[in-house]
Coordinates of C-alpha atoms in Angstrom, one line a residue:
X1 CA 72.8 -65.7 -19.7
X2 CA 69.9 -68.0 -21.0
X3 CA 67.4 -66.1 -23.0
X4 CA 63.9 -67.5 -24.1
X5 CA 63.7 -68.2 -27.9
X6 CA 60.9 -66.6 -29.8
X7 CA 60.9 -68.4 -33.0
X8 CA 58.1 -66.8 -35.3
X9 CA 57.7 -65.9 -39.0
X10 CA 58.7 -62.0 -38.9
X11 CA 57.2 -61.5 -42.6
X12 CA 53.1 -62.2 -41.6
X13 CA 53.6 -61.8 -37.7
X14 CA 56.3 -58.9 -36.6
X15 CA 53.7 -56.8 -34.5
X16 CA 52.8 -60.2 -32.1
X17 CA 56.6 -61.0 -32.1
X18 CA 57.8 -57.4 -31.2
X19 CA 55.0 -57.0 -28.2
X20 CA 56.0 -60.9 -27.1
X21 CA 59.6 -59.7 -27.1
X22 CA 59.0 -56.5 -25.4
X23 CA 56.2 -59.1 -23.0
X24 CA 58.9 -61.1 -22.4
X25 CA 61.8 -58.6 -22.0
X26 CA 59.9 -56.5 -19.2
X27 CA 60.1 -59.7 -17.3
X28 CA 63.2 -59.6 -16.3
X29 CA 64.1 -62.3 -18.9
X30 CA 66.6 -61.9 -22.1
X31 CA 64.7 -62.8 -25.4
X32 CA 66.1 -63.6 -28.7
X33 CA 64.1 -63.7 -31.6
X34 CA 64.5 -66.3 -34.2
X35 CA 62.7 -66.2 -37.5
X36 CA 61.5 -68.8 -40.3
X37 CA 59.4 -66.5 -42.7
X38 CA 60.8 -66.7 -46.3
X39 CA 59.6 -62.9 -47.2
X40 CA 61.1 -59.8 -45.8
X41 CA 61.2 -59.7 -42.0
X42 CA 59.1 -56.7 -40.6
X43 CA 62.0 -56.2 -38.0
X44 CA 65.5 -57.5 -37.8
X45 CA 65.6 -60.6 -35.6
X46 CA 68.3 -62.3 -33.4
X47 CA 68.6 -65.6 -36.0
X48 CA 67.6 -64.8 -39.3
X49 CA 65.5 -67.0 -41.6
X50 CA 68.7 -68.1 -44.0
X51 CA 70.6 -69.5 -41.3
X52 CA 67.7 -71.7 -40.3
X53 CA 67.4 -72.4 -44.0
X54 CA 71.1 -73.5 -44.6
X55 CA 70.8 -75.6 -41.1
X56 CA 68.1 -77.5 -42.5
X57 CA 69.6 -77.9 -45.5
X58 CA 68.0 -75.5 -47.8
X59 CA 68.7 -72.1 -49.4
X60 CA 66.5 -69.3 -48.3
X61 CA 66.7 -67.4 -51.3
X62 CA 65.6 -70.9 -53.0
X63 CA 62.8 -71.1 -50.9
X64 CA 61.5 -67.7 -51.8
X65 CA 61.8 -67.7 -55.1
X66 CA 60.0 -70.4 -55.9
X67 CA 56.9 -69.9 -53.1
X68 CA 57.1 -73.6 -52.2
X69 CA 55.3 -73.5 -48.8
X70 CA 55.3 -77.1 -48.2
X71 CA 58.7 -77.2 -48.7
X72 CA 59.5 -74.4 -47.0
X73 CA 57.6 -75.5 -44.0
X74 CA 59.9 -78.8 -44.2
X75 CA 63.1 -76.6 -44.4
X76 CA 62.5 -74.3 -41.6
X77 CA 61.2 -77.5 -39.4
X78 CA 64.7 -79.1 -39.5
X79 CA 66.4 -75.3 -39.7
X80 CA 64.5 -74.5 -36.1
X81 CA 64.6 -77.6 -34.7
X82 CA 68.7 -77.6 -35.2
X83 CA 69.3 -74.2 -34.1
X84 CA 67.3 -75.1 -30.8
X85 CA 69.4 -78.3 -29.9
X86 CA 72.7 -76.6 -30.9
X87 CA 71.3 -73.4 -28.1
X88 CA 70.4 -75.5 -25.8
X89 CA 73.6 -77.8 -25.8
X90 CA 75.9 -74.9 -25.3
X91 CA 73.6 -73.6 -22.3
X92 CA 71.7 -70.5 -24.2
X93 CA 68.2 -71.8 -23.9
X94 CA 66.2 -71.0 -21.1
X95 CA 63.0 -71.7 -23.2
X96 CA 61.1 -71.9 -26.2
X97 CA 57.7 -69.6 -27.4
X98 CA 56.6 -70.1 -31.0
X99 CA 53.3 -68.5 -32.5
X100 CA 51.6 -69.7 -35.4
X101 CA 49.1 -70.9 -37.5
X102 CA 49.3 -74.8 -38.9
X103 CA 52.4 -74.0 -40.6
X104 CA 54.1 -72.0 -37.6
X105 CA 53.4 -74.8 -35.5
X106 CA 54.3 -77.1 -37.0
X107 CA 57.8 -75.3 -37.1
X108 CA 57.5 -74.4 -33.3
X109 CA 56.8 -77.6 -31.9
X110 CA 59.1 -79.3 -34.3
X111 CA 61.7 -77.7 -32.4
X112 CA 60.3 -78.0 -29.0
X113 CA 60.5 -81.6 -29.4
X114 CA 64.4 -81.9 -29.5
X115 CA 64.1 -80.4 -26.1
X116 CA 64.1 -82.8 -22.9
X117 CA 61.4 -82.8 -20.6
X118 CA 61.2 -79.6 -18.2
X119 CA 62.8 -76.9 -20.9
X120 CA 59.8 -74.5 -20.9
X121 CA 57.6 -74.8 -24.3
X122 CA 54.9 -72.7 -25.0
X123 CA 52.8 -72.5 -28.8
X124 CA 50.3 -70.5 -29.1
X125 CA 48.7 -71.8 -32.3
X126 CA 45.3 -71.1 -34.4
X127 CA 45.1 -74.7 -34.2
X128 CA 45.0 -75.5 -30.3
X129 CA 41.9 -76.1 -30.0
X130 CA 42.0 -79.6 -32.7
X131 CA 43.9 -82.8 -32.2
X132 CA 47.2 -81.7 -31.8
X133 CA 49.0 -85.3 -31.0
X134 CA 50.8 -84.8 -34.1
X135 CA 52.7 -81.4 -32.9
X136 CA 52.8 -82.1 -29.4
X137 CA 53.9 -86.1 -29.6
X138 CA 55.7 -87.1 -26.2
X139 CA 57.2 -83.5 -25.3
X140 CA 55.7 -81.6 -22.3
X141 CA 54.6 -78.7 -24.7
X142 CA 51.9 -76.0 -23.7
X143 CA 49.3 -75.2 -26.3
X144 CA 47.9 -71.8 -25.9
X145 CA 44.8 -71.5 -28.4
X146 CA 45.4 -68.1 -30.2
X147 CA 41.2 -67.7 -30.6
X148 CA 41.9 -65.8 -33.2
X149 CA 44.0 -65.7 -36.5
X150 CA 47.1 -63.7 -36.1
X151 CA 46.6 -60.0 -38.0
X152 CA 48.6 -57.8 -35.3
X153 CA 47.3 -56.8 -32.1
X154 CA 43.4 -56.1 -31.0
X155 CA 41.9 -56.3 -28.2
X156 CA 41.0 -60.4 -28.4
X157 CA 45.0 -60.9 -29.5
X158 CA 46.5 -58.8 -27.2
X159 CA 45.5 -60.5 -23.8
X160 CA 46.3 -64.1 -25.1
X161 CA 49.5 -62.7 -26.3
X162 CA 50.0 -61.4 -22.6
X163 CA 49.4 -64.6 -20.8
X164 CA 51.2 -66.3 -23.4
X165 CA 54.5 -63.8 -22.6
X166 CA 53.8 -64.0 -18.6
X167 CA 53.6 -67.4 -18.9
X168 CA 57.0 -68.7 -20.3
X169 CA 58.9 -65.7 -18.8
X170 CA 57.6 -67.5 -15.6
X171 CA 58.3 -71.1 -16.8
X172 CA 61.6 -69.8 -17.4
X173 CA 62.3 -68.3 -14.3
X174 CA 60.8 -71.3 -12.2
X175 CA 63.1 -73.9 -14.1
X176 CA 66.1 -72.1 -13.4
X177 CA 65.0 -72.8 -9.5
X178 CA 66.8 -76.0 -7.9
X179 CA 63.7 -78.5 -7.3
X180 CA 63.0 -80.4 -4.1
X181 CA 62.0 -83.2 -5.6
X182 CA 64.9 -83.5 -8.6
X183 CA 66.9 -86.1 -6.5
X184 CA 64.2 -88.7 -6.2
X185 CA 64.8 -92.4 -7.2
X186 CA 62.4 -92.4 -10.0
X187 CA 60.3 -96.0 -11.7
X188 CA 58.3 -95.8 -14.3
X189 CA 55.3 -97.9 -14.2
X190 CA 51.8 -98.1 -16.6
X191 CA 48.6 -98.0 -15.5
X192 CA 45.4 -98.6 -16.6
X193 CA 42.1 -98.5 -14.8
X194 CA 41.9 -102.2 -14.4
X195 CA 45.2 -102.3 -13.2
X196 CA 45.6 -99.5 -10.7
X197 CA 44.7 -101.8 -7.5
X198 CA 47.8 -103.3 -8.8
X199 CA 50.1 -100.1 -9.8
X200 CA 48.5 -98.2 -6.2
X201 CA 50.1 -101.3 -3.9
X202 CA 53.3 -101.5 -5.6
X203 CA 53.5 -97.7 -5.4
X204 CA 53.5 -97.8 -1.5
X205 CA 55.6 -100.6 -1.4
X206 CA 58.4 -99.3 -3.4
X207 CA 57.9 -95.3 -1.3
X208 CA 58.8 -97.1 1.9
X209 CA 62.1 -98.6 0.2
X210 CA 62.6 -94.9 -0.9
X211 CA 61.7 -95.1 -4.8
X212 CA 59.1 -92.4 -5.9
X213 CA 56.9 -94.5 -8.7
X214 CA 55.2 -92.3 -11.9
X215 CA 52.5 -94.1 -13.2
X216 CA 52.2 -93.8 -16.9
X217 CA 48.2 -94.5 -18.5
X218 CA 48.7 -96.6 -21.3
X219 CA 46.5 -95.0 -23.7
X220 CA 49.1 -95.1 -26.6
X221 CA 50.4 -91.9 -26.2
X222 CA 51.0 -92.7 -22.6
X223 CA 52.9 -95.6 -23.3
X224 CA 55.0 -93.6 -26.4
X225 CA 55.5 -90.6 -23.4
X226 CA 56.6 -93.3 -20.7
X227 CA 59.2 -95.0 -23.4
X228 CA 60.5 -91.8 -24.1
X229 CA 61.2 -90.3 -21.0
X230 CA 62.7 -94.0 -20.5
X231 CA 65.0 -93.4 -23.3
X232 CA 66.2 -89.5 -21.8
X233 CA 67.3 -91.4 -18.6
X234 CA 64.9 -90.4 -16.0
X235 CA 64.4 -93.7 -14.4
X236 CA 66.5 -96.0 -12.7
X237 CA 64.0 -98.8 -13.4
X238 CA 60.9 -99.9 -14.9
X239 CA 57.3 -101.1 -13.3
X240 CA 55.7 -102.4 -16.5
X241 CA 52.4 -103.7 -15.1
X242 CA 50.2 -102.8 -17.8
X243 CA 51.4 -103.8 -21.5
X244 CA 47.5 -103.7 -22.8
X245 CA 49.1 -101.5 -25.5
X246 CA 50.5 -104.7 -27.1
X247 CA 46.9 -106.0 -27.9
X248 CA 45.8 -102.7 -29.0
X249 CA 48.7 -103.0 -31.8
X250 CA 48.1 -106.6 -32.9
X251 CA 44.3 -106.7 -32.5
X252 CA 43.8 -103.4 -34.6
X253 CA 42.6 -101.0 -30.8
X254 CA 42.9 -97.3 -30.9
X255 CA 45.5 -97.5 -28.1
X256 CA 48.5 -99.3 -29.9
X257 CA 51.9 -97.5 -28.8
X258 CA 53.4 -98.7 -31.8
X259 CA 55.9 -102.0 -32.3
X260 CA 58.7 -100.2 -29.8
X261 CA 56.7 -100.3 -26.9
X262 CA 59.0 -102.2 -24.5
X263 CA 62.3 -101.0 -26.6
X264 CA 63.4 -98.5 -24.2
X265 CA 64.5 -99.7 -21.0
X266 CA 66.1 -102.4 -23.2
X267 CA 68.4 -100.3 -24.9
X268 CA 69.5 -98.3 -21.6
X269 CA 70.2 -102.1 -20.5
X270 CA 68.3 -100.7 -17.0
X271 CA 66.2 -103.4 -14.4
X272 CA 62.6 -104.7 -15.4
X273 CA 59.8 -106.1 -14.4
X274 CA 56.9 -106.8 -16.8
X275 CA 53.5 -108.1 -16.5
X276 CA 50.9 -108.6 -18.9
X277 CA 48.2 -106.5 -17.6
X278 CA 45.1 -105.5 -19.9
X279 CA 46.2 -108.1 -22.6
X280 CA 42.7 -109.1 -22.2
X281 CA 41.7 -106.4 -23.7
X282 CA 41.6 -104.2 -26.7
X283 CA 39.9 -100.4 -27.0
X284 CA 37.7 -99.0 -29.3
X285 CA 36.3 -95.2 -28.9
X286 CA 33.4 -94.6 -30.1
X287 CA 30.3 -97.4 -30.8
X288 CA 29.7 -99.1 -32.4
X289 CA 33.1 -101.5 -32.6
X290 CA 34.0 -101.5 -36.1
X291 CA 32.0 -104.4 -38.3
X292 CA 35.1 -106.5 -38.7
X293 CA 34.9 -107.6 -34.7
X294 CA 30.8 -107.8 -34.5
X295 CA 30.7 -111.3 -33.5
X296 CA 33.6 -110.7 -30.5
X297 CA 33.0 -110.5 -27.0
X298 CA 32.8 -106.6 -26.0
X299 CA 32.3 -105.0 -23.6
X300 CA 31.1 -101.5 -22.7
X301 CA 33.8 -99.7 -20.8
X302 CA 32.0 -96.7 -20.4
X303 CA 29.6 -94.3 -23.1
X304 CA 33.0 -93.5 -25.1
X305 CA 35.3 -96.9 -25.0
X306 CA 34.2 -100.1 -26.1
X307 CA 36.5 -103.4 -24.7
X308 CA 37.4 -105.8 -26.5
X309 CA 38.5 -109.8 -25.4
X310 CA 41.4 -110.4 -27.2
X311 CA 41.9 -114.2 -28.6
X312 CA 44.1 -116.9 -27.8
X313 CA 45.3 -116.6 -31.5
X314 CA 46.1 -113.2 -30.7
X315 CA 47.5 -113.5 -27.4
X316 CA 49.8 -116.3 -28.8
X317 CA 51.1 -113.5 -31.3
X318 CA 51.0 -110.9 -28.7
X319 CA 53.4 -113.2 -26.0
X320 CA 55.8 -113.7 -29.0
X321 CA 55.9 -110.3 -30.3
X322 CA 56.9 -109.2 -26.3
X323 CA 58.8 -112.3 -26.0
X324 CA 60.9 -110.7 -29.0
X325 CA 61.3 -107.5 -27.6
X326 CA 62.3 -108.4 -24.2
X327 CA 64.4 -110.8 -25.3
X328 CA 66.9 -107.8 -26.7
X329 CA 67.2 -106.3 -23.5
X330 CA 70.8 -105.5 -22.7
X331 CA 69.6 -105.3 -18.6
X332 CA 67.9 -107.5 -16.4
X333 CA 64.6 -108.4 -17.1
X334 CA 61.5 -110.8 -15.2
X335 CA 58.0 -111.3 -16.4
X336 CA 55.6 -111.9 -13.8
X337 CA 52.8 -113.9 -14.6
X338 CA 49.3 -113.5 -13.2
X339 CA 47.8 -117.1 -13.6
X340 CA 44.0 -116.2 -12.0
X341 CA 43.7 -113.2 -14.4
X342 CA 45.4 -110.0 -15.7
X343 CA 42.8 -107.6 -15.7
X344 CA 40.2 -106.7 -12.8
X345 CA 37.7 -108.3 -16.0
X346 CA 39.6 -110.6 -16.2
X347 CA 38.8 -112.7 -12.9
X348 CA 36.8 -115.8 -11.8
X349 CA 33.0 -114.1 -12.6
X350 CA 33.4 -111.2 -14.5
X351 CA 33.3 -110.6 -18.4
X352 CA 36.6 -111.2 -19.9
X353 CA 37.3 -114.1 -17.6
X354 CA 38.8 -116.7 -20.5
X355 CA 41.4 -119.6 -19.1
X356 CA 41.9 -120.5 -22.4
X357 CA 42.6 -117.1 -23.6
X358 CA 45.3 -116.7 -20.7
X359 CA 47.2 -120.2 -21.2
X360 CA 47.9 -119.2 -24.5
X361 CA 49.7 -116.3 -23.7
X362 CA 51.6 -117.8 -20.9
X363 CA 52.4 -120.4 -23.7
X364 CA 53.9 -117.9 -25.5
X365 CA 56.4 -116.7 -23.5
X366 CA 57.1 -119.7 -22.0
X367 CA 57.9 -120.4 -26.0
X368 CA 59.8 -117.5 -27.1
X369 CA 61.5 -115.7 -23.9
X370 CA 65.1 -116.5 -23.9
X371 CA 67.1 -118.1 -21.3
X372 CA 67.9 -114.9 -19.6
X373 CA 64.8 -113.3 -19.5
X374 CA 62.9 -114.9 -16.1
X375 CA 59.5 -115.6 -16.2
X376 CA 57.7 -116.2 -12.9
X377 CA 54.3 -117.9 -12.6
X378 CA 52.1 -116.6 -9.7
X379 CA 48.8 -119.0 -8.6
X380 CA 47.1 -114.8 -8.0
X381 CA 45.3 -112.2 -9.6
X382 CA 47.2 -109.4 -11.2
X383 CA 45.4 -106.9 -9.0
X384 CA 46.5 -109.0 -6.0
X385 CA 48.0 -107.5 -3.4
X386 CA 50.3 -110.6 -3.0
X387 CA 51.3 -110.0 -7.0
X388 CA 52.1 -106.3 -6.0
X389 CA 54.5 -107.0 -3.2
X390 CA 56.2 -109.8 -5.4
X391 CA 56.6 -107.3 -8.5
X392 CA 58.3 -104.9 -5.9
X393 CA 60.6 -107.3 -4.2
X394 CA 61.6 -108.8 -7.5
X395 CA 62.4 -105.3 -8.9
X396 CA 64.2 -104.5 -5.8
X397 CA 66.4 -107.4 -6.2
X398 CA 67.4 -106.6 -9.8
X399 CA 68.1 -102.8 -9.4
X400 CA 70.5 -103.9 -6.1
X401 CA 72.4 -106.7 -8.4
X402 CA 72.3 -104.6 -11.6
X403 CA 74.2 -102.2 -8.9
X404 CA 76.7 -104.7 -7.8
X405 CA 77.5 -105.3 -11.2
X406 CA 78.1 -102.2 -12.1
X407 CA 80.6 -101.4 -9.5
X408 CA 82.1 -104.7 -9.5

């Protein structure tokens, strides 16, 4: 029977671990205690720290002798991730819960990040109220703030741990039940506020065709998450209408999704329809925008976000980099270019309307896209309903052609 793995350092947190184990077991869910401490454990675990150390290409004896905390954390991160991956592959894992400070959070979340979307992942952490992006990454990890540090049970720590135990037990039971939505055919899409009308139109059209559109906010981590879930095989095709993260990657904004954006679908060979949505802007948090951009066209989007208009030179680079990514795709790809503007701000009369900048982007696509990538230029704005209709029609055609090729 699958069990919840409780990943914990038993040399320092045995009381908390024992309590969590008993609470989860009382809820009817089996528990396997996985120790990563380098000292003497407070009670016997189901999986020893020595096992994790060996899986992490290390030696528990050496780690204990040297007392090198950084080396111990690195080794146990690798070991915990390896053990969890093996346990999940064997069908032995119903979820993971871990507790700890910064080190314990590093070990616990490293293990959780090896698991696919939907598998319960609960991290009770002293750093949960800080910036946890490096711990969570693109995964569906539930971070619970421990409120106080771990030093045994007390009237503040006990209810936090009780709630965490109840959460992971309920998640494990819920995950074991079949989902009514599991059979839906999914299309991944990228979205920004300035391209929302396009995605909303596409959502309705795809629903009428029997597909469920799943939008991701193109905020850097949003694009990375979309790429990760595409790589996990959750989607039948991609409607990437908002490739704005490439503007941040090239112009130095805060919302870059990294240089592999647009890579996952190409490697899988699933159909893609791409648009240059919001490539007219790079995003900056806080005021003012960095001094090196003092002379640039800036639009204050809200109190926290300033947008900088991309230049023709930047757009030429953006277009080339996107073309290089799309040229590598092993499946069908079409790029639709809206000649009347790529975002709500890039329309006639709006702050970022700049035909020269848009033309530089289009010319880069014309010059660098390989023959197998179809480029369609439409005399429309990206948020015109007709543009969404054309994008959906093209995507459905690519999906149909892709299915026929696979079954030929």
